[in-house]
PDB file of C-alpha atoms and ligand atoms in Angstrom:
ATOM      1  CA  UNK A   1      -5.776  37.190 -11.178  1.00  0.00           C
ATOM      2  CA  UNK A   2      -6.848  33.508 -13.434  1.00  0.00           C
ATOM      3  CA  UNK A   3     -10.215  32.184 -12.970  1.00  0.00           C
ATOM      4  CA  UNK A   4      -9.008  28.654 -12.172  1.00  0.00           C
ATOM      5  CA  UNK A   5      -6.665  30.561  -9.256  1.00  0.00           C
ATOM      6  CA  UNK A   6      -9.774  32.516  -8.135  1.00  0.00           C
ATOM      7  CA  UNK A   7     -11.859  29.520  -8.512  1.00  0.00           C
ATOM      8  CA  UNK A   8     -10.176  27.195  -5.946  1.00  0.00           C
ATOM      9  CA  UNK A   9      -8.598  30.795  -3.511  1.00  0.00           C
ATOM     10  CA  UNK A  10     -12.466  30.822  -2.568  1.00  0.00           C
ATOM     11  CA  UNK A  11     -12.085  27.024  -1.985  1.00  0.00           C
ATOM     12  CA  UNK A  12     -14.875  25.291  -3.697  1.00  0.00           C
ATOM     13  CA  UNK A  13     -11.976  23.381  -6.148  1.00  0.00           C
ATOM     14  CA  UNK A  14      -7.885  22.624  -6.689  1.00  0.00           C
ATOM     15  CA  UNK A  15      -7.600  24.416  -9.234  1.00  0.00           C
ATOM     16  CA  UNK A  16      -7.106  21.661 -11.669  1.00  0.00           C
ATOM     17  CA  UNK A  17     -10.457  20.775 -11.168  1.00  0.00           C
ATOM     18  CA  UNK A  18     -11.754  24.651 -11.613  1.00  0.00           C
ATOM     19  CA  UNK A  19     -10.634  23.845 -15.267  1.00  0.00           C
ATOM     20  CA  UNK A  20     -13.388  20.719 -15.349  1.00  0.00           C
ATOM     21  CA  UNK A  21     -15.491  23.388 -13.761  1.00  0.00           C
ATOM     22  CA  UNK A  22     -14.314  26.121 -16.848  1.00  0.00           C
ATOM     23  CA  UNK A  23     -14.256  23.439 -19.800  1.00  0.00           C
ATOM     24  CA  UNK A  24     -17.580  21.639 -19.046  1.00  0.00           C
ATOM     25  CA  UNK A  25     -19.480  24.694 -19.287  1.00  0.00           C
ATOM     26  CA  UNK A  26     -20.010  24.940 -15.146  1.00  0.00           C
ATOM     27  CA  UNK A  27     -18.307  28.948 -14.006  1.00  0.00           C
ATOM     28  CA  UNK A  28     -19.449  32.315 -15.544  1.00  0.00           C
ATOM     29  CA  UNK A  29     -18.011  35.509 -15.564  1.00  0.00           C
ATOM     30  CA  UNK A  30     -20.581  38.657 -14.697  1.00  0.00           C
ATOM     31  CA  UNK A  31     -23.255  36.153 -15.559  1.00  0.00           C
ATOM     32  CA  UNK A  32     -21.637  34.988 -19.333  1.00  0.00           C
ATOM     33  CA  UNK A  33     -20.243  31.107 -19.801  1.00  0.00           C
ATOM     34  CA  UNK A  34     -16.978  31.003 -20.227  1.00  0.00           C
ATOM     35  CA  UNK A  35     -15.116  28.233 -21.572  1.00  0.00           C
ATOM     36  CA  UNK A  36     -11.569  29.361 -22.042  1.00  0.00           C
ATOM     37  CA  UNK A  37      -9.065  28.930 -19.769  1.00  0.00           C
ATOM     38  CA  UNK A  38      -6.139  31.073 -18.875  1.00  0.00           C
ATOM     39  CA  UNK A  39      -9.248  33.731 -18.572  1.00  0.00           C
ATOM     40  CA  UNK A  40      -8.437  37.096 -15.837  1.00  0.00           C
ATOM     41  CA  UNK A  41     -10.567  37.792 -13.367  1.00  0.00           C
ATOM     42  CA  UNK A  42     -10.139  41.348 -11.690  1.00  0.00           C
ATOM     43  CA  UNK A  43     -11.983  42.984  -8.289  1.00  0.00           C
ATOM     44  CA  UNK A  44     -15.058  43.281  -9.670  1.00  0.00           C
ATOM     45  CA  UNK A  45     -15.895  40.573 -12.535  1.00  0.00           C
ATOM     46  CA  UNK A  46     -18.535  38.540 -10.396  1.00  0.00           C
ATOM     47  CA  UNK A  47     -17.784  34.751 -10.053  1.00  0.00           C
ATOM     48  CA  UNK A  48     -20.668  32.168 -10.190  1.00  0.00           C
ATOM     49  CA  UNK A  49     -20.025  28.532  -9.842  1.00  0.00           C
ATOM     50  CA  UNK A  50     -22.780  25.944 -10.446  1.00  0.00           C
ATOM     51  CA  UNK A  51     -24.641  29.398 -10.447  1.00  0.00           C
ATOM     52  CA  UNK A  52     -23.744  29.925  -6.480  1.00  0.00           C
ATOM     53  CA  UNK A  53     -21.787  33.168  -6.238  1.00  0.00           C
ATOM     54  CA  UNK A  54     -18.381  33.181  -5.085  1.00  0.00           C
ATOM     55  CA  UNK A  55     -14.899  35.487  -3.699  1.00  0.00           C
ATOM     56  CA  UNK A  56     -12.217  34.875  -3.692  1.00  0.00           C
ATOM     57  CA  UNK A  57     -10.535  36.380  -0.500  1.00  0.00           C
ATOM     58  CA  UNK A  58      -8.675  39.461  -1.194  1.00  0.00           C
ATOM     59  CA  UNK A  59      -6.808  39.016   2.449  1.00  0.00           C
ATOM     60  CA  UNK A  60      -5.126  35.824   3.615  1.00  0.00           C
ATOM     61  CA  UNK A  61      -5.136  34.702   6.776  1.00  0.00           C
ATOM     62  CA  UNK A  62      -4.093  31.367   8.317  1.00  0.00           C
ATOM     63  CA  UNK A  63      -3.225  30.069  11.698  1.00  0.00           C
ATOM     64  CA  UNK A  64      -2.774  27.248  13.719  1.00  0.00           C
ATOM     65  CA  UNK A  65      -5.872  26.437  16.581  1.00  0.00           C
ATOM     66  CA  UNK A  66      -4.153  23.504  19.021  1.00  0.00           C
ATOM     67  CA  UNK A  67      -7.737  21.896  18.758  1.00  0.00           C
ATOM     68  CA  UNK A  68      -9.381  20.634  22.181  1.00  0.00           C
ATOM     69  CA  UNK A  69     -11.450  17.357  21.710  1.00  0.00           C
ATOM     70  CA  UNK A  70     -14.787  17.329  21.860  1.00  0.00           C
ATOM     71  CA  UNK A  71     -15.279  19.966  18.836  1.00  0.00           C
ATOM     72  CA  UNK A  72     -15.439  19.408  15.173  1.00  0.00           C
ATOM     73  CA  UNK A  73     -13.907  20.233  11.912  1.00  0.00           C
ATOM     74  CA  UNK A  74     -16.649  20.955   9.742  1.00  0.00           C
ATOM     75  CA  UNK A  75     -18.042  24.734   9.453  1.00  0.00           C
ATOM     76  CA  UNK A  76     -21.982  23.101  10.364  1.00  0.00           C
ATOM     77  CA  UNK A  77     -23.502  20.557  12.763  1.00  0.00           C
ATOM     78  CA  UNK A  78     -26.515  19.403  12.547  1.00  0.00           C
ATOM     79  CA  UNK A  79     -25.642  18.392  16.816  1.00  0.00           C
ATOM     80  CA  UNK A  80     -25.255  21.704  17.328  1.00  0.00           C
ATOM     81  CA  UNK A  81     -21.371  19.668  18.326  1.00  0.00           C
ATOM     82  CA  UNK A  82     -19.469  22.515  19.256  1.00  0.00           C
ATOM     83  CA  UNK A  83     -17.213  23.880  15.925  1.00  0.00           C
ATOM     84  CA  UNK A  84     -13.966  24.702  15.738  1.00  0.00           C
ATOM     85  CA  UNK A  85     -15.086  28.276  14.402  1.00  0.00           C
ATOM     86  CA  UNK A  86     -16.675  29.264  18.088  1.00  0.00           C
ATOM     87  CA  UNK A  87     -13.280  28.699  19.342  1.00  0.00           C
ATOM     88  CA  UNK A  88     -11.487  31.910  16.681  1.00  0.00           C
ATOM     89  CA  UNK A  89     -12.811  34.710  18.673  1.00  0.00           C
ATOM     90  CA  UNK A  90     -11.320  37.663  17.890  1.00  0.00           C
ATOM     91  CA  UNK A  91     -10.610  36.478  14.236  1.00  0.00           C
ATOM     92  CA  UNK A  92     -13.244  38.922  11.285  1.00  0.00           C
ATOM     93  CA  UNK A  93     -12.027  36.214   7.993  1.00  0.00           C
ATOM     94  CA  UNK A  94     -14.038  32.778   6.961  1.00  0.00           C
ATOM     95  CA  UNK A  95     -12.082  30.821   8.283  1.00  0.00           C
ATOM     96  CA  UNK A  96     -11.610  26.734   6.784  1.00  0.00           C
ATOM     97  CA  UNK A  97     -10.306  24.064   8.265  1.00  0.00           C
ATOM     98  CA  UNK A  98      -7.741  22.642   6.039  1.00  0.00           C
ATOM     99  CA  UNK A  99      -8.733  19.330   6.790  1.00  0.00           C
ATOM    100  CA  UNK A 100      -9.282  16.951   9.259  1.00  0.00           C
ATOM    101  CA  UNK A 101      -9.264  16.571  12.840  1.00  0.00           C
ATOM    102  CA  UNK A 102     -11.959  14.315  15.088  1.00  0.00           C
ATOM    103  CA  UNK A 103     -13.739  15.151  17.257  1.00  0.00           C
ATOM    104  CA  UNK A 104     -11.541  13.791  19.594  1.00  0.00           C
ATOM    105  CA  UNK A 105      -8.667  14.315  18.246  1.00  0.00           C
ATOM    106  CA  UNK A 106      -6.456  17.762  20.009  1.00  0.00           C
ATOM    107  CA  UNK A 107      -3.576  18.958  18.143  1.00  0.00           C
ATOM    108  CA  UNK A 108      -2.638  21.613  15.478  1.00  0.00           C
ATOM    109  CA  UNK A 109      -5.268  22.017  12.883  1.00  0.00           C
ATOM    110  CA  UNK A 110      -4.369  25.440  10.604  1.00  0.00           C
ATOM    111  CA  UNK A 111      -8.023  27.701   9.427  1.00  0.00           C
ATOM    112  CA  UNK A 112      -7.284  29.657   6.391  1.00  0.00           C
ATOM    113  CA  UNK A 113      -8.561  31.334   3.782  1.00  0.00           C
ATOM    114  CA  UNK A 114      -7.090  30.718   1.362  1.00  0.00           C
ATOM    115  CA  UNK A 115      -8.260  27.411  -0.786  1.00  0.00           C
ATOM    116  CA  UNK A 116      -5.232  27.468  -2.934  1.00  0.00           C
ATOM    117  CA  UNK A 117      -3.198  27.108  -0.421  1.00  0.00           C
ATOM    118  CA  UNK A 118      -5.382  24.335   1.785  1.00  0.00           C
ATOM    119  CA  UNK A 119      -6.065  21.611  -1.072  1.00  0.00           C
ATOM    120  CA  UNK A 120      -2.348  21.649  -2.085  1.00  0.00           C
ATOM    121  CA  UNK A 121      -1.858  20.881   1.274  1.00  0.00           C
ATOM    122  CA  UNK A 122      -4.637  18.459   1.726  1.00  0.00           C
ATOM    123  CA  UNK A 123      -3.370  17.058  -1.638  1.00  0.00           C
ATOM    124  CA  UNK A 124      -1.131  13.412  -0.710  1.00  0.00           C
ATOM    125  CA  UNK A 125       1.176  14.176  -3.526  1.00  0.00           C
ATOM    126  CA  UNK A 126       2.314  17.173  -2.545  1.00  0.00           C
ATOM    127  CA  UNK A 127       3.753  14.800   0.975  1.00  0.00           C
ATOM    128  CA  UNK A 128       3.753  17.199   3.587  1.00  0.00           C
ATOM    129  CA  UNK A 129       4.506  14.826   6.440  1.00  0.00           C
ATOM    130  CA  UNK A 130       1.137  14.976   9.771  1.00  0.00           C
ATOM    131  CA  UNK A 131       3.239  14.286  13.203  1.00  0.00           C
ATOM    132  CA  UNK A 132       0.553  12.842  15.626  1.00  0.00           C
ATOM    133  CA  UNK A 133       1.352  11.542  19.236  1.00  0.00           C
ATOM    134  CA  UNK A 134      -0.568   8.533  20.411  1.00  0.00           C
ATOM    135  CA  UNK A 135      -1.259   6.580  23.475  1.00  0.00           C
ATOM    136  CA  UNK A 136      -2.460   3.405  22.656  1.00  0.00           C
ATOM    137  CA  UNK A 137      -3.538   0.002  24.344  1.00  0.00           C
ATOM    138  CA  UNK A 138      -1.062  -2.517  24.881  1.00  0.00           C
ATOM    139  CA  UNK A 139       2.950  -3.086  24.278  1.00  0.00           C
ATOM    140  CA  UNK A 140       3.729  -2.845  20.328  1.00  0.00           C
ATOM    141  CA  UNK A 141       6.585  -4.279  19.501  1.00  0.00           C
ATOM    142  CA  UNK A 142       9.280  -4.027  16.687  1.00  0.00           C
ATOM    143  CA  UNK A 143       7.128  -6.486  14.532  1.00  0.00           C
ATOM    144  CA  UNK A 144       4.244  -3.757  14.632  1.00  0.00           C
ATOM    145  CA  UNK A 145       6.151  -0.946  14.101  1.00  0.00           C
ATOM    146  CA  UNK A 146       7.898  -2.619  11.735  1.00  0.00           C
ATOM    147  CA  UNK A 147       3.750  -3.622   9.485  1.00  0.00           C
ATOM    148  CA  UNK A 148       2.925  -0.083  10.673  1.00  0.00           C
ATOM    149  CA  UNK A 149       6.611   1.476   8.300  1.00  0.00           C
ATOM    150  CA  UNK A 150       5.507  -0.652   5.862  1.00  0.00           C
ATOM    151  CA  UNK A 151       2.434   0.401   5.527  1.00  0.00           C
ATOM    152  CA  UNK A 152      -0.733  -1.566   6.166  1.00  0.00           C
ATOM    153  CA  UNK A 153      -3.832  -2.846   5.014  1.00  0.00           C
ATOM    154  CA  UNK A 154      -6.662  -0.699   6.921  1.00  0.00           C
ATOM    155  CA  UNK A 155      -9.640  -2.394   5.049  1.00  0.00           C
ATOM    156  CA  UNK A 156      -8.602  -1.734   1.303  1.00  0.00           C
ATOM    157  CA  UNK A 157      -6.345   0.600   1.678  1.00  0.00           C
ATOM    158  CA  UNK A 158      -2.630   0.088   1.930  1.00  0.00           C
ATOM    159  CA  UNK A 159      -1.407   2.892   3.730  1.00  0.00           C
ATOM    160  CA  UNK A 160       1.812   4.474   2.394  1.00  0.00           C
ATOM    161  CA  UNK A 161       5.170   4.342   4.598  1.00  0.00           C
ATOM    162  CA  UNK A 162       5.258   5.976   7.973  1.00  0.00           C
ATOM    163  CA  UNK A 163       7.823   6.769  10.210  1.00  0.00           C
ATOM    164  CA  UNK A 164       7.115   5.463  13.995  1.00  0.00           C
ATOM    165  CA  UNK A 165       8.748   5.797  16.901  1.00  0.00           C
ATOM    166  CA  UNK A 166       7.814   3.730  20.262  1.00  0.00           C
ATOM    167  CA  UNK A 167       8.734   7.088  22.825  1.00  0.00           C
ATOM    168  CA  UNK A 168       7.317   5.491  26.121  1.00  0.00           C
ATOM    169  CA  UNK A 169       6.606   1.581  26.527  1.00  0.00           C
ATOM    170  CA  UNK A 170       4.659   1.586  29.864  1.00  0.00           C
ATOM    171  CA  UNK A 171       2.501  -1.810  31.461  1.00  0.00           C
ATOM    172  CA  UNK A 172      -0.421  -1.290  29.790  1.00  0.00           C
ATOM    173  CA  UNK A 173       0.111   1.128  27.204  1.00  0.00           C
ATOM    174  CA  UNK A 174       2.555   2.884  24.569  1.00  0.00           C
ATOM    175  CA  UNK A 175       2.781   6.029  24.088  1.00  0.00           C
ATOM    176  CA  UNK A 176       4.035   6.443  20.065  1.00  0.00           C
ATOM    177  CA  UNK A 177       5.166   9.873  17.420  1.00  0.00           C
ATOM    178  CA  UNK A 178       4.091   8.162  14.052  1.00  0.00           C
ATOM    179  CA  UNK A 179       4.000  10.987  10.748  1.00  0.00           C
ATOM    180  CA  UNK A 180       1.753  10.096   8.042  1.00  0.00           C
ATOM    181  CA  UNK A 181       1.466  12.315   4.601  1.00  0.00           C
ATOM    182  CA  UNK A 182      -1.456  10.097   3.628  1.00  0.00           C
ATOM    183  CA  UNK A 183      -4.819  12.084   5.152  1.00  0.00           C
ATOM    184  CA  UNK A 184      -7.553   8.986   5.257  1.00  0.00           C
ATOM    185  CA  UNK A 185     -10.741   9.356   7.110  1.00  0.00           C
ATOM    186  CA  UNK A 186      -9.676   7.473  11.104  1.00  0.00           C
ATOM    187  CA  UNK A 187      -6.163   7.340   9.482  1.00  0.00           C
ATOM    188  CA  UNK A 188      -4.292   6.979  13.155  1.00  0.00           C
ATOM    189  CA  UNK A 189      -6.919   5.144  14.535  1.00  0.00           C
ATOM    190  CA  UNK A 190      -7.463   2.281  11.895  1.00  0.00           C
ATOM    191  CA  UNK A 191      -3.787   1.231  11.157  1.00  0.00           C
ATOM    192  CA  UNK A 192      -2.748   0.995  14.687  1.00  0.00           C
ATOM    193  CA  UNK A 193      -5.959  -0.946  15.525  1.00  0.00           C
ATOM    194  CA  UNK A 194      -4.599  -3.037  12.424  1.00  0.00           C
ATOM    195  CA  UNK A 195      -2.264  -4.566  14.792  1.00  0.00           C
ATOM    196  CA  UNK A 196      -4.834  -4.409  17.433  1.00  0.00           C
ATOM    197  CA  UNK A 197      -3.705  -2.396  19.847  1.00  0.00           C
ATOM    198  CA  UNK A 198      -6.678   0.946  20.670  1.00  0.00           C
ATOM    199  CA  UNK A 199      -5.705   4.487  19.510  1.00  0.00           C
ATOM    200  CA  UNK A 200      -6.321   6.228  23.671  1.00  0.00           C
ATOM    201  CA  UNK A 201      -5.577   9.291  23.138  1.00  0.00           C
ATOM    202  CA  UNK A 202      -5.159  11.327  19.811  1.00  0.00           C
ATOM    203  CA  UNK A 203      -3.051  14.399  18.983  1.00  0.00           C
ATOM    204  CA  UNK A 204      -1.312  16.010  16.527  1.00  0.00           C
ATOM    205  CA  UNK A 205       1.794  17.805  16.665  1.00  0.00           C
ATOM    206  CA  UNK A 206       3.215  19.124  13.280  1.00  0.00           C
ATOM    207  CA  UNK A 207       2.700  19.598  10.303  1.00  0.00           C
ATOM    208  CA  UNK A 208       5.171  18.790   7.614  1.00  0.00           C
ATOM    209  CA  UNK A 209       8.104  21.436  10.019  1.00  0.00           C
ATOM    210  CA  UNK A 210       5.960  23.455  11.242  1.00  0.00           C
ATOM    211  CA  UNK A 211       5.089  22.728  15.428  1.00  0.00           C
ATOM    212  CA  UNK A 212       2.202  23.750  17.319  1.00  0.00           C
ATOM    213  CA  UNK A 213       4.727  23.855  19.923  1.00  0.00           C
ATOM    214  CA  UNK A 214       3.570  25.321  22.980  1.00  0.00           C
ATOM    215  CA  UNK A 215       0.310  26.388  22.174  1.00  0.00           C
ATOM    216  CA  UNK A 216      -2.631  25.704  25.434  1.00  0.00           C
ATOM    217  CA  UNK A 217      -5.648  24.019  24.025  1.00  0.00           C
ATOM    218  CA  UNK A 218      -8.762  26.429  23.232  1.00  0.00           C
ATOM    219  CA  UNK A 219      -6.074  29.172  21.541  1.00  0.00           C
ATOM    220  CA  UNK A 220      -4.663  29.637  18.481  1.00  0.00           C
ATOM    221  CA  UNK A 221      -2.276  31.550  16.503  1.00  0.00           C
ATOM    222  CA  UNK A 222      -1.204  33.423  12.848  1.00  0.00           C
ATOM    223  CA  UNK A 223       1.230  32.134  10.982  1.00  0.00           C
ATOM    224  CA  UNK A 224       4.573  35.163  10.365  1.00  0.00           C
ATOM    225  CA  UNK A 225       5.051  34.970   6.649  1.00  0.00           C
ATOM    226  CA  UNK A 226       7.877  32.601   7.667  1.00  0.00           C
ATOM    227  CA  UNK A 227       6.103  29.917   8.187  1.00  0.00           C
ATOM    228  CA  UNK A 228       3.080  31.206   5.497  1.00  0.00           C
ATOM    229  CA  UNK A 229       5.387  30.712   2.668  1.00  0.00           C
ATOM    230  CA  UNK A 230       7.128  27.421   4.136  1.00  0.00           C
ATOM    231  CA  UNK A 231       3.832  26.225   3.773  1.00  0.00           C
ATOM    232  CA  UNK A 232       3.713  26.999   0.218  1.00  0.00           C
ATOM    233  CA  UNK A 233       6.960  25.167  -0.994  1.00  0.00           C
ATOM    234  CA  UNK A 234       6.112  22.271   1.167  1.00  0.00           C
TER     235      UNK A 234
HETATM  236  N1  URA B 301      -5.758  10.255  12.367  1.00  0.00           N
HETATM  237  C1  URA B 301      -6.740   9.988  12.631  1.00  0.00           C
HETATM  238  O1  URA B 301      -6.553   8.527  13.009  1.00  0.00           O
HETATM  239  N2  URA B 301      -7.553  10.597  13.576  1.00  0.00           N
HETATM  240  C2  URA B 301      -7.511  12.166  13.290  1.00  0.00           C
HETATM  241  O2  URA B 301      -8.784  13.102  13.552  1.00  0.00           O
HETATM  242  C3  URA B 301      -5.725  13.043  12.338  1.00  0.00           C
HETATM  243  C4  URA B 301      -5.760  11.526  11.790  1.00  0.00           C
END
């Protein structure tokens, strides 16, 4: 396997960043610094990045999890809060989350040991739409919907066009579906806050065409080879 792909699959950096790491002399194979691009790495080779050994997984596993509220999407937490990895009881591989969902957001979270796939999906350039269903306070007028759809300033950053549809307007709150392809920190919450509506519940229901369907909260399933192929090509 090409060195930059190996580094990406180990979850260290994108392929482009991996090339930079190599060019800057941060990468060693079997104790020797390599600076040439396009070197091949074999099964037995020991690769180090910044002095730390790395390993690309041999067998890739990608799952979808219906993350409940009250779980964090990192691999460790100083505060001892529940982590999404605690929910993966019968998976031996070390899977890491593809992007983040807030502690209080529920819904579709992909987890994988294929760092290359994760990097690709997280990059806004790939324009993979994520669909969220939100319950927001108050009334969501068509003017507000238009502002959200066009792009809105969420504090020094103007969001890209989004697709927004009000599913139900109640007396005190509205159910809205919103599709965005960026993943700024707390982006959906900030977008609604920018038009004066507070997000009360937030759930991710799809990533691209991949929908969570009837997967129960706290449950997960492996993706089919077809679904993995779709993500690789999206
Ligand atoms: N936007 C948010 O505000 N929170 C999430 O968890 C995901 C998207």
